[in-house]
Amino acid sequence: MALFEVIGELHPRGISYAILSLIIENTDIVYLIVDSEEEKEALTEVLLELKDQYELRRCASSTIKLKDFKVVPADSYYMNWEEYSGRRLIFVKQDRNLRSPVLDMLTVFIESMWRVRARDPVKRIAVHIADVLLALDVIKEHYRHLRELIEMEMTETDPKKKKELAESVKKKQKELMSMLEARFPRKEDALLAYELAKFLF
């Protein structure tokens, strides 16, 4: 089965959810359950390339680390299910319908690679996601400051101070988006980085 056919079976949203799990899950290793050996091979290829491309680009001081993973065909999982007790399991096809703006954005990009039958799609997907992750190190402290302002604005009871904080929040959000938009030619990538920051910081 060709790579594009396998991606079609998993659906770009399934690939996106697998990628997202490596970014945001709070565990050392993620177990991804798929239907077949062909799906295992294709998904493993995409995720290994992503990890390789990100590790090549990330700076040593980066706090963002992609999780380790193991892709397991469903028949192997069900035959040995006791071995996976207490592990973080992602059933790629069943779990891909999670509602999430960041998942929607990832899916749109991966779907575009799949639909146009892009040349070397695995590397293009990996490099693209790695570049988005690299931007997060740049905006990390800015985003944390934004969150502090939002929390202060939510708890403030004085109407005048609340209004001032609300204006500071808008100003900081605009500044943050400007920083991201300066890094990416597509606004969608800036929005993706912003949404990922919500998960990570």
mmCIF file of the C-alpha atoms, coordinates in Angstrom:
data_MODEL
# 
_entry.id   MODEL 
# 
loop_
_atom_site.group_PDB 
_atom_site.id 
_atom_site.type_symbol 
_atom_site.label_atom_id 
_atom_site.label_alt_id 
_atom_site.label_comp_id 
_atom_site.label_asym_id 
_atom_site.label_entity_id 
_atom_site.label_seq_id 
_atom_site.pdbx_PDB_ins_code 
_atom_site.Cartn_x 
_atom_site.Cartn_y 
_atom_site.Cartn_z 
_atom_site.occupancy 
_atom_site.B_iso_or_equiv 
_atom_site.pdbx_formal_charge 
_atom_site.auth_seq_id 
_atom_site.auth_comp_id 
_atom_site.auth_asym_id 
_atom_site.auth_atom_id 
_atom_site.pdbx_PDB_model_num 
ATOM 1   C CA . MET A 1 1   ? 0.000   0.000   0.000  1.00 0.00 ? 1   MET A CA 1 
ATOM 2   C CA . ALA A 1 2   ? 1.450   3.376   -1.058 1.00 0.00 ? 2   ALA A CA 1 
ATOM 3   C CA . LEU A 1 3   ? 2.117   6.073   1.545  1.00 0.00 ? 3   LEU A CA 1 
ATOM 4   C CA . PHE A 1 4   ? -0.685  8.301   0.263  1.00 0.00 ? 4   PHE A CA 1 
ATOM 5   C CA . GLU A 1 5   ? -3.142  5.391   0.436  1.00 0.00 ? 5   GLU A CA 1 
ATOM 6   C CA . VAL A 1 6   ? -2.136  4.669   4.041  1.00 0.00 ? 6   VAL A CA 1 
ATOM 7   C CA . ILE A 1 7   ? -2.475  8.330   4.989  1.00 0.00 ? 7   ILE A CA 1 
ATOM 8   C CA . GLY A 1 8   ? -5.892  8.192   3.357  1.00 0.00 ? 8   GLY A CA 1 
ATOM 9   C CA . GLU A 1 9   ? -6.822  5.238   5.584  1.00 0.00 ? 9   GLU A CA 1 
ATOM 10  C CA . LEU A 1 10  ? -5.578  6.906   8.754  1.00 0.00 ? 10  LEU A CA 1 
ATOM 11  C CA . HIS A 1 11  ? -6.965  10.229  7.491  1.00 0.00 ? 11  HIS A CA 1 
ATOM 12  C CA . PRO A 1 12  ? -4.850  13.404  7.753  1.00 0.00 ? 12  PRO A CA 1 
ATOM 13  C CA . ARG A 1 13  ? -6.631  14.066  11.046 1.00 0.00 ? 13  ARG A CA 1 
ATOM 14  C CA . GLY A 1 14  ? -5.328  10.762  12.411 1.00 0.00 ? 14  GLY A CA 1 
ATOM 15  C CA . ILE A 1 15  ? -1.764  11.697  11.404 1.00 0.00 ? 15  ILE A CA 1 
ATOM 16  C CA . SER A 1 16  ? -2.315  15.113  12.999 1.00 0.00 ? 16  SER A CA 1 
ATOM 17  C CA . TYR A 1 17  ? -3.548  13.611  16.253 1.00 0.00 ? 17  TYR A CA 1 
ATOM 18  C CA . ALA A 1 18  ? -0.526  11.308  16.406 1.00 0.00 ? 18  ALA A CA 1 
ATOM 19  C CA . ILE A 1 19  ? 1.793   14.291  15.884 1.00 0.00 ? 19  ILE A CA 1 
ATOM 20  C CA . LEU A 1 20  ? -0.068  16.361  18.463 1.00 0.00 ? 20  LEU A CA 1 
ATOM 21  C CA . SER A 1 21  ? 0.219   13.557  21.027 1.00 0.00 ? 21  SER A CA 1 
ATOM 22  C CA . LEU A 1 22  ? 4.030   13.636  20.694 1.00 0.00 ? 22  LEU A CA 1 
ATOM 23  C CA . ILE A 1 23  ? 3.978   17.378  21.373 1.00 0.00 ? 23  ILE A CA 1 
ATOM 24  C CA . ILE A 1 24  ? 1.520   17.745  24.244 1.00 0.00 ? 24  ILE A CA 1 
ATOM 25  C CA . GLU A 1 25  ? 1.126   14.446  26.111 1.00 0.00 ? 25  GLU A CA 1 
ATOM 26  C CA . ASN A 1 26  ? 2.482   14.482  29.668 1.00 0.00 ? 26  ASN A CA 1 
ATOM 27  C CA . THR A 1 27  ? 4.265   11.128  29.532 1.00 0.00 ? 27  THR A CA 1 
ATOM 28  C CA . ASP A 1 28  ? 7.636   9.746   28.440 1.00 0.00 ? 28  ASP A CA 1 
ATOM 29  C CA . ILE A 1 29  ? 6.247   7.453   25.738 1.00 0.00 ? 29  ILE A CA 1 
ATOM 30  C CA . VAL A 1 30  ? 3.023   7.345   23.745 1.00 0.00 ? 30  VAL A CA 1 
ATOM 31  C CA . TYR A 1 31  ? 1.570   4.123   22.318 1.00 0.00 ? 31  TYR A CA 1 
ATOM 32  C CA . LEU A 1 32  ? -0.284  4.658   19.045 1.00 0.00 ? 32  LEU A CA 1 
ATOM 33  C CA . ILE A 1 33  ? -2.711  1.923   18.037 1.00 0.00 ? 33  ILE A CA 1 
ATOM 34  C CA . VAL A 1 34  ? -3.412  1.499   14.304 1.00 0.00 ? 34  VAL A CA 1 
ATOM 35  C CA . ASP A 1 35  ? -5.223  -1.139  12.228 1.00 0.00 ? 35  ASP A CA 1 
ATOM 36  C CA . SER A 1 36  ? -2.414  -2.756  10.245 1.00 0.00 ? 36  SER A CA 1 
ATOM 37  C CA . GLU A 1 37  ? 1.314   -3.225  9.669  1.00 0.00 ? 37  GLU A CA 1 
ATOM 38  C CA . GLU A 1 38  ? 1.106   -0.905  6.644  1.00 0.00 ? 38  GLU A CA 1 
ATOM 39  C CA . GLU A 1 39  ? -0.365  1.857   8.803  1.00 0.00 ? 39  GLU A CA 1 
ATOM 40  C CA . LYS A 1 40  ? 2.273   1.197   11.446 1.00 0.00 ? 40  LYS A CA 1 
ATOM 41  C CA . GLU A 1 41  ? 5.084   1.580   8.912  1.00 0.00 ? 41  GLU A CA 1 
ATOM 42  C CA . ALA A 1 42  ? 3.669   4.766   7.377  1.00 0.00 ? 42  ALA A CA 1 
ATOM 43  C CA . LEU A 1 43  ? 2.911   6.480   10.686 1.00 0.00 ? 43  LEU A CA 1 
ATOM 44  C CA . THR A 1 44  ? 6.298   5.470   12.124 1.00 0.00 ? 44  THR A CA 1 
ATOM 45  C CA . GLU A 1 45  ? 8.012   6.970   9.067  1.00 0.00 ? 45  GLU A CA 1 
ATOM 46  C CA . VAL A 1 46  ? 6.211   10.305  9.536  1.00 0.00 ? 46  VAL A CA 1 
ATOM 47  C CA . LEU A 1 47  ? 6.853   10.522  13.289 1.00 0.00 ? 47  LEU A CA 1 
ATOM 48  C CA . LEU A 1 48  ? 10.521  9.459   13.102 1.00 0.00 ? 48  LEU A CA 1 
ATOM 49  C CA . GLU A 1 49  ? 11.150  12.065  10.417 1.00 0.00 ? 49  GLU A CA 1 
ATOM 50  C CA . LEU A 1 50  ? 9.466   14.712  12.577 1.00 0.00 ? 50  LEU A CA 1 
ATOM 51  C CA . LYS A 1 51  ? 11.625  13.807  15.588 1.00 0.00 ? 51  LYS A CA 1 
ATOM 52  C CA . ASP A 1 52  ? 14.787  13.794  13.451 1.00 0.00 ? 52  ASP A CA 1 
ATOM 53  C CA . GLN A 1 53  ? 14.056  17.158  11.832 1.00 0.00 ? 53  GLN A CA 1 
ATOM 54  C CA . TYR A 1 54  ? 13.172  18.763  15.142 1.00 0.00 ? 54  TYR A CA 1 
ATOM 55  C CA . GLU A 1 55  ? 16.257  17.416  16.924 1.00 0.00 ? 55  GLU A CA 1 
ATOM 56  C CA . LEU A 1 56  ? 18.463  18.721  14.102 1.00 0.00 ? 56  LEU A CA 1 
ATOM 57  C CA . ARG A 1 57  ? 17.020  22.227  14.541 1.00 0.00 ? 57  ARG A CA 1 
ATOM 58  C CA . ARG A 1 58  ? 16.285  22.663  18.244 1.00 0.00 ? 58  ARG A CA 1 
ATOM 59  C CA . CYS A 1 59  ? 18.727  24.489  20.489 1.00 0.00 ? 59  CYS A CA 1 
ATOM 60  C CA . ALA A 1 60  ? 20.213  22.708  23.495 1.00 0.00 ? 60  ALA A CA 1 
ATOM 61  C CA . SER A 1 61  ? 18.356  24.964  25.937 1.00 0.00 ? 61  SER A CA 1 
ATOM 62  C CA . SER A 1 62  ? 14.923  24.241  24.461 1.00 0.00 ? 62  SER A CA 1 
ATOM 63  C CA . THR A 1 63  ? 12.362  22.979  26.972 1.00 0.00 ? 63  THR A CA 1 
ATOM 64  C CA . ILE A 1 64  ? 10.162  21.480  24.251 1.00 0.00 ? 64  ILE A CA 1 
ATOM 65  C CA . LYS A 1 65  ? 10.854  17.809  23.656 1.00 0.00 ? 65  LYS A CA 1 
ATOM 66  C CA . LEU A 1 66  ? 8.887   15.421  21.477 1.00 0.00 ? 66  LEU A CA 1 
ATOM 67  C CA . LYS A 1 67  ? 7.776   12.304  23.312 1.00 0.00 ? 67  LYS A CA 1 
ATOM 68  C CA . ASP A 1 68  ? 9.052   8.869   22.433 1.00 0.00 ? 68  ASP A CA 1 
ATOM 69  C CA . PHE A 1 69  ? 6.475   6.641   20.758 1.00 0.00 ? 69  PHE A CA 1 
ATOM 70  C CA . LYS A 1 70  ? 5.668   3.137   19.657 1.00 0.00 ? 70  LYS A CA 1 
ATOM 71  C CA . VAL A 1 71  ? 3.167   2.353   16.913 1.00 0.00 ? 71  VAL A CA 1 
ATOM 72  C CA . VAL A 1 72  ? 1.317   -0.915  17.560 1.00 0.00 ? 72  VAL A CA 1 
ATOM 73  C CA . PRO A 1 73  ? -0.987  -2.784  15.137 1.00 0.00 ? 73  PRO A CA 1 
ATOM 74  C CA . ALA A 1 74  ? -4.394  -3.485  16.695 1.00 0.00 ? 74  ALA A CA 1 
ATOM 75  C CA . ASP A 1 75  ? -4.084  -7.291  16.539 1.00 0.00 ? 75  ASP A CA 1 
ATOM 76  C CA . SER A 1 76  ? -0.793  -7.164  18.450 1.00 0.00 ? 76  SER A CA 1 
ATOM 77  C CA . TYR A 1 77  ? -2.315  -4.816  21.018 1.00 0.00 ? 77  TYR A CA 1 
ATOM 78  C CA . TYR A 1 78  ? -5.375  -7.003  21.637 1.00 0.00 ? 78  TYR A CA 1 
ATOM 79  C CA . MET A 1 79  ? -3.253  -10.171 21.875 1.00 0.00 ? 79  MET A CA 1 
ATOM 80  C CA . ASN A 1 80  ? -1.004  -8.557  24.500 1.00 0.00 ? 80  ASN A CA 1 
ATOM 81  C CA . TRP A 1 81  ? -3.281  -5.909  26.016 1.00 0.00 ? 81  TRP A CA 1 
ATOM 82  C CA . GLU A 1 82  ? -2.129  -6.615  29.590 1.00 0.00 ? 82  GLU A CA 1 
ATOM 83  C CA . GLU A 1 83  ? 1.367   -5.401  28.678 1.00 0.00 ? 83  GLU A CA 1 
ATOM 84  C CA . TYR A 1 84  ? -0.074  -1.966  27.912 1.00 0.00 ? 84  TYR A CA 1 
ATOM 85  C CA . SER A 1 85  ? -1.919  -1.535  31.194 1.00 0.00 ? 85  SER A CA 1 
ATOM 86  C CA . GLY A 1 86  ? -1.253  1.926   32.640 1.00 0.00 ? 86  GLY A CA 1 
ATOM 87  C CA . ARG A 1 87  ? 0.342   3.198   29.411 1.00 0.00 ? 87  ARG A CA 1 
ATOM 88  C CA . ARG A 1 88  ? -0.832  6.256   27.459 1.00 0.00 ? 88  ARG A CA 1 
ATOM 89  C CA . LEU A 1 89  ? -2.704  4.729   24.539 1.00 0.00 ? 89  LEU A CA 1 
ATOM 90  C CA . ILE A 1 90  ? -3.838  6.655   21.473 1.00 0.00 ? 90  ILE A CA 1 
ATOM 91  C CA . PHE A 1 91  ? -6.271  4.772   19.216 1.00 0.00 ? 91  PHE A CA 1 
ATOM 92  C CA . VAL A 1 92  ? -5.487  6.822   16.142 1.00 0.00 ? 92  VAL A CA 1 
ATOM 93  C CA . LYS A 1 93  ? -8.684  6.289   14.129 1.00 0.00 ? 93  LYS A CA 1 
ATOM 94  C CA . GLN A 1 94  ? -11.075 6.444   17.082 1.00 0.00 ? 94  GLN A CA 1 
ATOM 95  C CA . ASP A 1 95  ? -9.420  9.358   18.889 1.00 0.00 ? 95  ASP A CA 1 
ATOM 96  C CA . ARG A 1 96  ? -8.815  11.554  15.846 1.00 0.00 ? 96  ARG A CA 1 
ATOM 97  C CA . ASN A 1 97  ? -12.284 13.114  16.177 1.00 0.00 ? 97  ASN A CA 1 
ATOM 98  C CA . LEU A 1 98  ? -11.240 15.079  19.261 1.00 0.00 ? 98  LEU A CA 1 
ATOM 99  C CA . ARG A 1 99  ? -12.435 18.675  18.962 1.00 0.00 ? 99  ARG A CA 1 
ATOM 100 C CA . SER A 1 100 ? -9.484  21.039  19.019 1.00 0.00 ? 100 SER A CA 1 
ATOM 101 C CA . PRO A 1 101 ? -8.533  24.165  17.015 1.00 0.00 ? 101 PRO A CA 1 
ATOM 102 C CA . VAL A 1 102 ? -4.875  23.126  16.916 1.00 0.00 ? 102 VAL A CA 1 
ATOM 103 C CA . LEU A 1 103 ? -5.847  19.684  15.596 1.00 0.00 ? 103 LEU A CA 1 
ATOM 104 C CA . ASP A 1 104 ? -7.989  21.339  12.916 1.00 0.00 ? 104 ASP A CA 1 
ATOM 105 C CA . MET A 1 105 ? -5.033  23.492  11.826 1.00 0.00 ? 105 MET A CA 1 
ATOM 106 C CA . LEU A 1 106 ? -2.610  20.584  11.671 1.00 0.00 ? 106 LEU A CA 1 
ATOM 107 C CA . THR A 1 107 ? -5.140  18.578  9.679  1.00 0.00 ? 107 THR A CA 1 
ATOM 108 C CA . VAL A 1 108 ? -5.611  21.318  7.073  1.00 0.00 ? 108 VAL A CA 1 
ATOM 109 C CA . PHE A 1 109 ? -1.862  21.411  6.411  1.00 0.00 ? 109 PHE A CA 1 
ATOM 110 C CA . ILE A 1 110 ? -1.399  17.630  6.245  1.00 0.00 ? 110 ILE A CA 1 
ATOM 111 C CA . GLU A 1 111 ? -4.506  17.292  4.103  1.00 0.00 ? 111 GLU A CA 1 
ATOM 112 C CA . SER A 1 112 ? -2.996  19.781  1.638  1.00 0.00 ? 112 SER A CA 1 
ATOM 113 C CA . MET A 1 113 ? 0.139   17.614  1.330  1.00 0.00 ? 113 MET A CA 1 
ATOM 114 C CA . TRP A 1 114 ? -2.017  14.531  0.822  1.00 0.00 ? 114 TRP A CA 1 
ATOM 115 C CA . ARG A 1 115 ? -4.456  16.097  -1.645 1.00 0.00 ? 115 ARG A CA 1 
ATOM 116 C CA . VAL A 1 116 ? -1.849  17.540  -4.011 1.00 0.00 ? 116 VAL A CA 1 
ATOM 117 C CA . ARG A 1 117 ? 0.394   14.442  -3.708 1.00 0.00 ? 117 ARG A CA 1 
ATOM 118 C CA . ALA A 1 118 ? 3.275   16.682  -2.619 1.00 0.00 ? 118 ALA A CA 1 
ATOM 119 C CA . ARG A 1 119 ? 6.806   15.609  -3.446 1.00 0.00 ? 119 ARG A CA 1 
ATOM 120 C CA . ASP A 1 120 ? 8.542   14.082  -0.402 1.00 0.00 ? 120 ASP A CA 1 
ATOM 121 C CA . PRO A 1 121 ? 5.476   14.711  1.809  1.00 0.00 ? 121 PRO A CA 1 
ATOM 122 C CA . VAL A 1 122 ? 6.934   13.086  4.915  1.00 0.00 ? 122 VAL A CA 1 
ATOM 123 C CA . LYS A 1 123 ? 9.923   15.446  5.018  1.00 0.00 ? 123 LYS A CA 1 
ATOM 124 C CA . ARG A 1 124 ? 7.784   18.471  4.153  1.00 0.00 ? 124 ARG A CA 1 
ATOM 125 C CA . ILE A 1 125 ? 5.352   17.694  6.969  1.00 0.00 ? 125 ILE A CA 1 
ATOM 126 C CA . ALA A 1 126 ? 8.218   17.088  9.425  1.00 0.00 ? 126 ALA A CA 1 
ATOM 127 C CA . VAL A 1 127 ? 10.155  20.249  8.547  1.00 0.00 ? 127 VAL A CA 1 
ATOM 128 C CA . HIS A 1 128 ? 7.006   22.360  8.687  1.00 0.00 ? 128 HIS A CA 1 
ATOM 129 C CA . ILE A 1 129 ? 5.967   21.137  12.139 1.00 0.00 ? 129 ILE A CA 1 
ATOM 130 C CA . ALA A 1 130 ? 9.559   21.391  13.416 1.00 0.00 ? 130 ALA A CA 1 
ATOM 131 C CA . ASP A 1 131 ? 9.721   25.043  12.308 1.00 0.00 ? 131 ASP A CA 1 
ATOM 132 C CA . VAL A 1 132 ? 6.467   25.793  14.139 1.00 0.00 ? 132 VAL A CA 1 
ATOM 133 C CA . LEU A 1 133 ? 7.847   24.172  17.307 1.00 0.00 ? 133 LEU A CA 1 
ATOM 134 C CA . LEU A 1 134 ? 11.057  26.209  17.070 1.00 0.00 ? 134 LEU A CA 1 
ATOM 135 C CA . ALA A 1 135 ? 8.998   29.399  17.114 1.00 0.00 ? 135 ALA A CA 1 
ATOM 136 C CA . LEU A 1 136 ? 7.552   28.407  20.471 1.00 0.00 ? 136 LEU A CA 1 
ATOM 137 C CA . ASP A 1 137 ? 10.906  28.802  22.206 1.00 0.00 ? 137 ASP A CA 1 
ATOM 138 C CA . VAL A 1 138 ? 11.047  32.387  20.919 1.00 0.00 ? 138 VAL A CA 1 
ATOM 139 C CA . ILE A 1 139 ? 7.598   33.323  22.227 1.00 0.00 ? 139 ILE A CA 1 
ATOM 140 C CA . LYS A 1 140 ? 7.572   31.235  25.418 1.00 0.00 ? 140 LYS A CA 1 
ATOM 141 C CA . GLU A 1 141 ? 8.259   34.043  27.916 1.00 0.00 ? 141 GLU A CA 1 
ATOM 142 C CA . HIS A 1 142 ? 5.989   36.448  26.028 1.00 0.00 ? 142 HIS A CA 1 
ATOM 143 C CA . TYR A 1 143 ? 3.141   33.945  26.167 1.00 0.00 ? 143 TYR A CA 1 
ATOM 144 C CA . ARG A 1 144 ? 3.652   33.334  29.884 1.00 0.00 ? 144 ARG A CA 1 
ATOM 145 C CA . HIS A 1 145 ? 3.460   37.097  30.476 1.00 0.00 ? 145 HIS A CA 1 
ATOM 146 C CA . LEU A 1 146 ? 0.248   37.165  28.453 1.00 0.00 ? 146 LEU A CA 1 
ATOM 147 C CA . ARG A 1 147 ? -1.231  34.417  30.627 1.00 0.00 ? 147 ARG A CA 1 
ATOM 148 C CA . GLU A 1 148 ? -0.322  36.343  33.766 1.00 0.00 ? 148 GLU A CA 1 
ATOM 149 C CA . LEU A 1 149 ? -2.104  39.415  32.393 1.00 0.00 ? 149 LEU A CA 1 
ATOM 150 C CA . ILE A 1 150 ? -5.180  37.339  31.509 1.00 0.00 ? 150 ILE A CA 1 
ATOM 151 C CA . GLU A 1 151 ? -5.300  35.832  34.997 1.00 0.00 ? 151 GLU A CA 1 
ATOM 152 C CA . MET A 1 152 ? -4.922  39.265  36.602 1.00 0.00 ? 152 MET A CA 1 
ATOM 153 C CA . GLU A 1 153 ? -7.693  40.676  34.404 1.00 0.00 ? 153 GLU A CA 1 
ATOM 154 C CA . MET A 1 154 ? -10.022 37.785  35.274 1.00 0.00 ? 154 MET A CA 1 
ATOM 155 C CA . THR A 1 155 ? -9.580  38.224  39.037 1.00 0.00 ? 155 THR A CA 1 
ATOM 156 C CA . GLU A 1 156 ? -9.502  42.042  39.151 1.00 0.00 ? 156 GLU A CA 1 
ATOM 157 C CA . THR A 1 157 ? -12.634 43.555  40.726 1.00 0.00 ? 157 THR A CA 1 
ATOM 158 C CA . ASP A 1 158 ? -11.906 47.253  40.273 1.00 0.00 ? 158 ASP A CA 1 
ATOM 159 C CA . PRO A 1 159 ? -13.625 48.279  36.983 1.00 0.00 ? 159 PRO A CA 1 
ATOM 160 C CA . LYS A 1 160 ? -10.961 50.826  36.041 1.00 0.00 ? 160 LYS A CA 1 
ATOM 161 C CA . LYS A 1 161 ? -8.033  48.465  36.649 1.00 0.00 ? 161 LYS A CA 1 
ATOM 162 C CA . LYS A 1 162 ? -9.928  45.640  34.918 1.00 0.00 ? 162 LYS A CA 1 
ATOM 163 C CA . LYS A 1 163 ? -10.344 47.782  31.815 1.00 0.00 ? 163 LYS A CA 1 
ATOM 164 C CA . GLU A 1 164 ? -6.654  48.725  31.844 1.00 0.00 ? 164 GLU A CA 1 
ATOM 165 C CA . LEU A 1 165 ? -5.672  45.063  32.155 1.00 0.00 ? 165 LEU A CA 1 
ATOM 166 C CA . ALA A 1 166 ? -8.025  44.095  29.315 1.00 0.00 ? 166 ALA A CA 1 
ATOM 167 C CA . GLU A 1 167 ? -6.280  46.669  27.104 1.00 0.00 ? 167 GLU A CA 1 
ATOM 168 C CA . SER A 1 168 ? -2.880  45.286  28.165 1.00 0.00 ? 168 SER A CA 1 
ATOM 169 C CA . VAL A 1 169 ? -4.047  41.765  27.244 1.00 0.00 ? 169 VAL A CA 1 
ATOM 170 C CA . LYS A 1 170 ? -5.121  42.909  23.757 1.00 0.00 ? 170 LYS A CA 1 
ATOM 171 C CA . LYS A 1 171 ? -1.838  44.755  23.259 1.00 0.00 ? 171 LYS A CA 1 
ATOM 172 C CA . LYS A 1 172 ? 0.218   41.729  24.330 1.00 0.00 ? 172 LYS A CA 1 
ATOM 173 C CA . GLN A 1 173 ? -1.817  39.357  22.123 1.00 0.00 ? 173 GLN A CA 1 
ATOM 174 C CA . LYS A 1 174 ? -1.257  41.656  19.140 1.00 0.00 ? 174 LYS A CA 1 
ATOM 175 C CA . GLU A 1 175 ? 2.477   41.874  19.908 1.00 0.00 ? 175 GLU A CA 1 
ATOM 176 C CA . LEU A 1 176 ? 2.716   38.094  20.185 1.00 0.00 ? 176 LEU A CA 1 
ATOM 177 C CA . MET A 1 177 ? 0.916   37.482  16.898 1.00 0.00 ? 177 MET A CA 1 
ATOM 178 C CA . SER A 1 178 ? 3.103   40.092  15.175 1.00 0.00 ? 178 SER A CA 1 
ATOM 179 C CA . MET A 1 179 ? 6.203   38.218  16.338 1.00 0.00 ? 179 MET A CA 1 
ATOM 180 C CA . LEU A 1 180 ? 4.826   34.952  14.970 1.00 0.00 ? 180 LEU A CA 1 
ATOM 181 C CA . GLU A 1 181 ? 3.601   36.423  11.693 1.00 0.00 ? 181 GLU A CA 1 
ATOM 182 C CA . ALA A 1 182 ? 7.076   37.869  11.116 1.00 0.00 ? 182 ALA A CA 1 
ATOM 183 C CA . ARG A 1 183 ? 8.472   34.296  11.225 1.00 0.00 ? 183 ARG A CA 1 
ATOM 184 C CA . PHE A 1 184 ? 5.974   32.660  8.884  1.00 0.00 ? 184 PHE A CA 1 
ATOM 185 C CA . PRO A 1 185 ? 4.753   33.557  5.380  1.00 0.00 ? 185 PRO A CA 1 
ATOM 186 C CA . ARG A 1 186 ? 1.340   32.013  6.172  1.00 0.00 ? 186 ARG A CA 1 
ATOM 187 C CA . LYS A 1 187 ? -0.863  33.450  8.908  1.00 0.00 ? 187 LYS A CA 1 
ATOM 188 C CA . GLU A 1 188 ? -2.188  29.927  9.544  1.00 0.00 ? 188 GLU A CA 1 
ATOM 189 C CA . ASP A 1 189 ? 1.254   28.860  10.823 1.00 0.00 ? 189 ASP A CA 1 
ATOM 190 C CA . ALA A 1 190 ? 1.374   31.791  13.251 1.00 0.00 ? 190 ALA A CA 1 
ATOM 191 C CA . LEU A 1 191 ? -2.046  30.778  14.557 1.00 0.00 ? 191 LEU A CA 1 
ATOM 192 C CA . LEU A 1 192 ? -0.935  27.155  14.877 1.00 0.00 ? 192 LEU A CA 1 
ATOM 193 C CA . ALA A 1 193 ? 2.085   28.191  16.962 1.00 0.00 ? 193 ALA A CA 1 
ATOM 194 C CA . TYR A 1 194 ? -0.153  30.375  19.145 1.00 0.00 ? 194 TYR A CA 1 
ATOM 195 C CA . GLU A 1 195 ? -2.593  27.520  19.759 1.00 0.00 ? 195 GLU A CA 1 
ATOM 196 C CA . LEU A 1 196 ? 0.234   25.108  20.591 1.00 0.00 ? 196 LEU A CA 1 
ATOM 197 C CA . ALA A 1 197 ? 1.582   27.625  23.113 1.00 0.00 ? 197 ALA A CA 1 
ATOM 198 C CA . LYS A 1 198 ? -1.759  27.341  24.954 1.00 0.00 ? 198 LYS A CA 1 
ATOM 199 C CA . PHE A 1 199 ? -1.120  23.620  25.447 1.00 0.00 ? 199 PHE A CA 1 
ATOM 200 C CA . LEU A 1 200 ? 2.550   23.871  26.370 1.00 0.00 ? 200 LEU A CA 1 
ATOM 201 C CA . PHE A 1 201 ? 2.858   27.023  28.443 1.00 0.00 ? 201 PHE A CA 1 
# 
